[in-house]
Structure formats: C-alpha cells, structure tokens
GROMACS .gro file of C-alpha atoms in nm:
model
  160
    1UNK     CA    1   0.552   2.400  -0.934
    2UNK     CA    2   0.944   2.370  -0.831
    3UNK     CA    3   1.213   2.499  -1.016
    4UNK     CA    4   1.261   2.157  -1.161
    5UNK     CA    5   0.901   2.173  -1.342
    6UNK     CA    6   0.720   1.926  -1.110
    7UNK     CA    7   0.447   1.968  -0.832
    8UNK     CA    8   0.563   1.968  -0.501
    9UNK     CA    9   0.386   1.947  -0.168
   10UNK     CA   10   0.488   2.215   0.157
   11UNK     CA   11   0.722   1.979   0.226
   12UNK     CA   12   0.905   1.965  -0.132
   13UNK     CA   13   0.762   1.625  -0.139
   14UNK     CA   14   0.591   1.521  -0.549
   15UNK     CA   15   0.299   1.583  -0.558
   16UNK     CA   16   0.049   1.635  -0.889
   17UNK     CA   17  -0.084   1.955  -0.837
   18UNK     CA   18  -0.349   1.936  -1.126
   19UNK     CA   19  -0.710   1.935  -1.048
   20UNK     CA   20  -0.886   1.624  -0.998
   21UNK     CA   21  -1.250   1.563  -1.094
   22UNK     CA   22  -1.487   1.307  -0.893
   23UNK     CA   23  -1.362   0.998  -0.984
   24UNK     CA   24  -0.977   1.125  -0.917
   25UNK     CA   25  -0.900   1.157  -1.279
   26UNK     CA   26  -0.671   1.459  -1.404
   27UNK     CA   27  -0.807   1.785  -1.546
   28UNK     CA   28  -0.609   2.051  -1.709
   29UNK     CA   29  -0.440   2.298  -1.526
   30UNK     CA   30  -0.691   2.596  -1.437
   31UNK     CA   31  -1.003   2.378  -1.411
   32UNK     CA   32  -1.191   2.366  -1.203
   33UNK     CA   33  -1.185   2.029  -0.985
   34UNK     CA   34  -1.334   1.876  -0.644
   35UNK     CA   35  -1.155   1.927  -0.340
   36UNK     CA   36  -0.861   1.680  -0.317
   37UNK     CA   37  -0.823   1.492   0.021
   38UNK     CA   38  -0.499   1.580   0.264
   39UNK     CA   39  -0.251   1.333   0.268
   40UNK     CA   40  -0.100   1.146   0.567
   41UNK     CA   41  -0.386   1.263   0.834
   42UNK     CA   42  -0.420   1.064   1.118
   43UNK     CA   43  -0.776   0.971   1.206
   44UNK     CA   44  -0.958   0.731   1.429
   45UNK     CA   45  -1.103   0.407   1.300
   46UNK     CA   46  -1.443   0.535   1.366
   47UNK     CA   47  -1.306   0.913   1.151
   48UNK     CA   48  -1.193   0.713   0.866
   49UNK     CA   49  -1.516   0.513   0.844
   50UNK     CA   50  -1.747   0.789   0.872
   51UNK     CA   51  -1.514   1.007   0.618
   52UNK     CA   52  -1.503   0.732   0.400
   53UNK     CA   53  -1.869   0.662   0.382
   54UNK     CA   54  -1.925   1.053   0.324
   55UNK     CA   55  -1.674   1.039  -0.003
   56UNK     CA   56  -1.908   0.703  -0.130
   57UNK     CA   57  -2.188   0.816  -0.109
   58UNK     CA   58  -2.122   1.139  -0.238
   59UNK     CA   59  -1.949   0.926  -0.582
   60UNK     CA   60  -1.584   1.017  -0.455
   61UNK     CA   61  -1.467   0.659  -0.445
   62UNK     CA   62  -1.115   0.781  -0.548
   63UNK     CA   63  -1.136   1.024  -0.249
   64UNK     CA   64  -1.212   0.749  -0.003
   65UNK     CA   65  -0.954   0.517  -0.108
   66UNK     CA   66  -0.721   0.829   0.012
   67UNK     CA   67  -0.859   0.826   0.316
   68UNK     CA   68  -0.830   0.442   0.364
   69UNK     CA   69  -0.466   0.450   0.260
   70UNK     CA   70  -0.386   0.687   0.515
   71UNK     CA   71  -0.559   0.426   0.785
   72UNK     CA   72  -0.347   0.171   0.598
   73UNK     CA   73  -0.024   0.365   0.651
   74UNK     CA   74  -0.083   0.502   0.980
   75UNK     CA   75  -0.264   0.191   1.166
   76UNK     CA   76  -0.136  -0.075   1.377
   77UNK     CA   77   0.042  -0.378   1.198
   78UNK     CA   78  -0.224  -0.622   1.243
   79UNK     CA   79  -0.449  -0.388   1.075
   80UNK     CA   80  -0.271  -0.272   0.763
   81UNK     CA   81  -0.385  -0.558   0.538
   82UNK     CA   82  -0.757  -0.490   0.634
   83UNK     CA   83  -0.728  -0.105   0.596
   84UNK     CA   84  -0.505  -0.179   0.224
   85UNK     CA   85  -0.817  -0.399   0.139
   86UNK     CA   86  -1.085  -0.135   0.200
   87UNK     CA   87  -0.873   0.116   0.001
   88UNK     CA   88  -0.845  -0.167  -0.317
   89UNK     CA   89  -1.243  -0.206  -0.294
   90UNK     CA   90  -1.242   0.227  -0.321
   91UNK     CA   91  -1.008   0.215  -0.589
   92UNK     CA   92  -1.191  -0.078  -0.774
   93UNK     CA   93  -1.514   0.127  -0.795
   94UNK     CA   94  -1.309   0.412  -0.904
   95UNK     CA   95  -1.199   0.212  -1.240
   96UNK     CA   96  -1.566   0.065  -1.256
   97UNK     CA   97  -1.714   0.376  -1.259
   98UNK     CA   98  -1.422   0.505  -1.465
   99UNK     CA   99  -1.477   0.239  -1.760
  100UNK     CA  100  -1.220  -0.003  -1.619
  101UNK     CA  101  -1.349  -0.310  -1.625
  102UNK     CA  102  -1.025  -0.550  -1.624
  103UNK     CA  103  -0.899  -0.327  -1.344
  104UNK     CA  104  -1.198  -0.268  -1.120
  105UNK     CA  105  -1.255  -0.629  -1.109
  106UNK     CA  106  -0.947  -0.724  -1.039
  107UNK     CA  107  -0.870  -0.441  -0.756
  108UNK     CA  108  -1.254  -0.544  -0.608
  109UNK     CA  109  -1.190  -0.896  -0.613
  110UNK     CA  110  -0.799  -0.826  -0.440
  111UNK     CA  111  -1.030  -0.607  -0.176
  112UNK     CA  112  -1.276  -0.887  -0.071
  113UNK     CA  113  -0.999  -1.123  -0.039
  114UNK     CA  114  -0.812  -0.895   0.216
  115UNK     CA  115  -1.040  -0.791   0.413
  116UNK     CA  116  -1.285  -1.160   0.427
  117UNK     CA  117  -1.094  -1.258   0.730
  118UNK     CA  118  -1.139  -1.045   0.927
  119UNK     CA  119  -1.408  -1.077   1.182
  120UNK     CA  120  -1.592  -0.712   1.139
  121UNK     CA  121  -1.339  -0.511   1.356
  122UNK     CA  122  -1.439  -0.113   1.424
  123UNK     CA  123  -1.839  -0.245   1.314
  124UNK     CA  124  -1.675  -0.300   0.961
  125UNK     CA  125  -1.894  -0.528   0.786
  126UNK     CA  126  -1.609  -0.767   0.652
  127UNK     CA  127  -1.810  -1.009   0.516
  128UNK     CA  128  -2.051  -0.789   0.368
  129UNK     CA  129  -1.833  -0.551   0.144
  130UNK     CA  130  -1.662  -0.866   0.018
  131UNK     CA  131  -1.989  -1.024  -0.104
  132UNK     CA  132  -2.039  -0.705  -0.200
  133UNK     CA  133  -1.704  -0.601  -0.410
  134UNK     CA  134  -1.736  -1.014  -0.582
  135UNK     CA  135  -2.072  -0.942  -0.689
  136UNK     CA  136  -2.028  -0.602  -0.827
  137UNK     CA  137  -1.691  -0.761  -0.981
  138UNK     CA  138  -1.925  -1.002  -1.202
  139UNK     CA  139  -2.157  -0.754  -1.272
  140UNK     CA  140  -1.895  -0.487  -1.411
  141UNK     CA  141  -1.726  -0.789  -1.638
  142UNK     CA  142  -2.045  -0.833  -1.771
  143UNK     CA  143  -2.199  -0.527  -1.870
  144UNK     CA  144  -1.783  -0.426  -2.013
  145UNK     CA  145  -1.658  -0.066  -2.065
  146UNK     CA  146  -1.898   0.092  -2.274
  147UNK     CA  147  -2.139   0.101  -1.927
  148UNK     CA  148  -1.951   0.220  -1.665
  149UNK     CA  149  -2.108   0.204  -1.314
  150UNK     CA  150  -2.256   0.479  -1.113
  151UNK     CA  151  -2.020   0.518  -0.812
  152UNK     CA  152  -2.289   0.709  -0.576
  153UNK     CA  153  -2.537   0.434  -0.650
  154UNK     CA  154  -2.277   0.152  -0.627
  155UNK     CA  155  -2.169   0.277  -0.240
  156UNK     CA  156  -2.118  -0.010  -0.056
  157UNK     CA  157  -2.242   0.026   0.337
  158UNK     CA  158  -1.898  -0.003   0.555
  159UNK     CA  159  -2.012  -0.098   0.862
  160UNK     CA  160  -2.314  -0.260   1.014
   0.00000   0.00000   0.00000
C-alpha cells in the first residue's frame, strides 16, 4: 500500500491488492486467495486461447476475461472488438456464476453480438460461443439469482 492508503502496482500504477477468490470477487486482506493473473502481458492469439481455456475450465472465468482484455488492448485494430467480446462472454459467466443474473445476461448477450461476425479467426469458434453465451443468457434469466451457475461446468469450448 502507498503512502496515500491505496494499492499500487511496481509501477505506482492502482491497483487492488486484496486477494481475489475464483470468481474474482474480493476477500479480506490476509486471506488466502487464487493466484491473480499479470496485467498487460503480451501473448499470441494461439497463448491467449489456450490460457483462456485453462482459466474456464478450471471455473476462473474472471481470470480469463483478464487474459482476453489484455488480447483486447494489445491486438491489432481490426481485432479489438472480437477480443473485447470474448472478454464480455468471461465476465458474463463471472456474474452468472456469481448470482448476477441482470448482469451476466446482459454482458453474455453484449459478447455474442461482438464477436457473431466474425468468421472464426485464430480457430475461434465465433458462431459457436455466441449460440452458446444467448442460450446460457436465457437459461440464467430463468432459473434467477438464488441458482447461480457452475462456471467449470458452464466452460464454453473457444475454438474448434
């Protein structure tokens, strides 16, 4: 913590130092957490995928959206939207599996729409993980907060 009372990164950059459990949500200082993912690395399409897929099917889907953000901040132009719509699918099982219902449909539903046009670039399957995030959209409205979703058994394949 800085002399100001907030977390800050090596770099003096904010940054919450708490621990984090599975699903990305706070825990008190001094608990004991799940390793947090490094900000701003720089991987390969086919790196992100696989480390993304790991972090899913392990029930990290706060985790992966990390990792897709980075892609999303760090890709090409024409890719940004596509990369920002596989981190909103992450981050809309994250509130699903949180309890969110509202929010993880609405962040699945903003996923599938991002990434639907795109024709399956780095073996993504586009068209897939949008059927995918709509149906598990319905499904989460339906059954409402007091069933939350399983995010290991909700991992969606990425790529073909």
């Amino acid at each position: 913590m800085s002399e100001s009372g907030r977390d800050r990164d090596s770099e003096g950059r904010a940054r919450n130092a708490r621990p984090r459990d599975g699903l990305g949500r706070p825990l008190p200082y001094g608990a004991e957490g799940v390793e947090r993912q490094p900000e701003g690395v720089v991987r390969t399409p086919d790196r992100t995928l696989r480390e993304a897929q790991r972090l899913l099917d392990g029930g990290r889907p706060f985790h992966a959206h990390e990792v897709f953000e980075d892609a999303w901040k760090s890709g090409p132009e024409e890719e940004r939207a596509l990369w920002r719509g596989m981190a909103q699918l992450a981050v809309g099982l994250t509130h699903a599996a949180r309890g969110n219902t509202t929010g993880g449909a609405r962040l699945l539903r903003r996923g599938a729409a991002e990434i639907g046009g795109y024709p399956d670039p780095h073996g993504i399957d586009a068209a897939g993980l949008a059927a995918w995030a709509r149906e598990l959209a319905l499904r989460v409205e339906r059954t409402g907060a007091d069933r939350p979703v399983d995010a290991a058994a909700e991992s969606p394949r990425l790529t073909r």
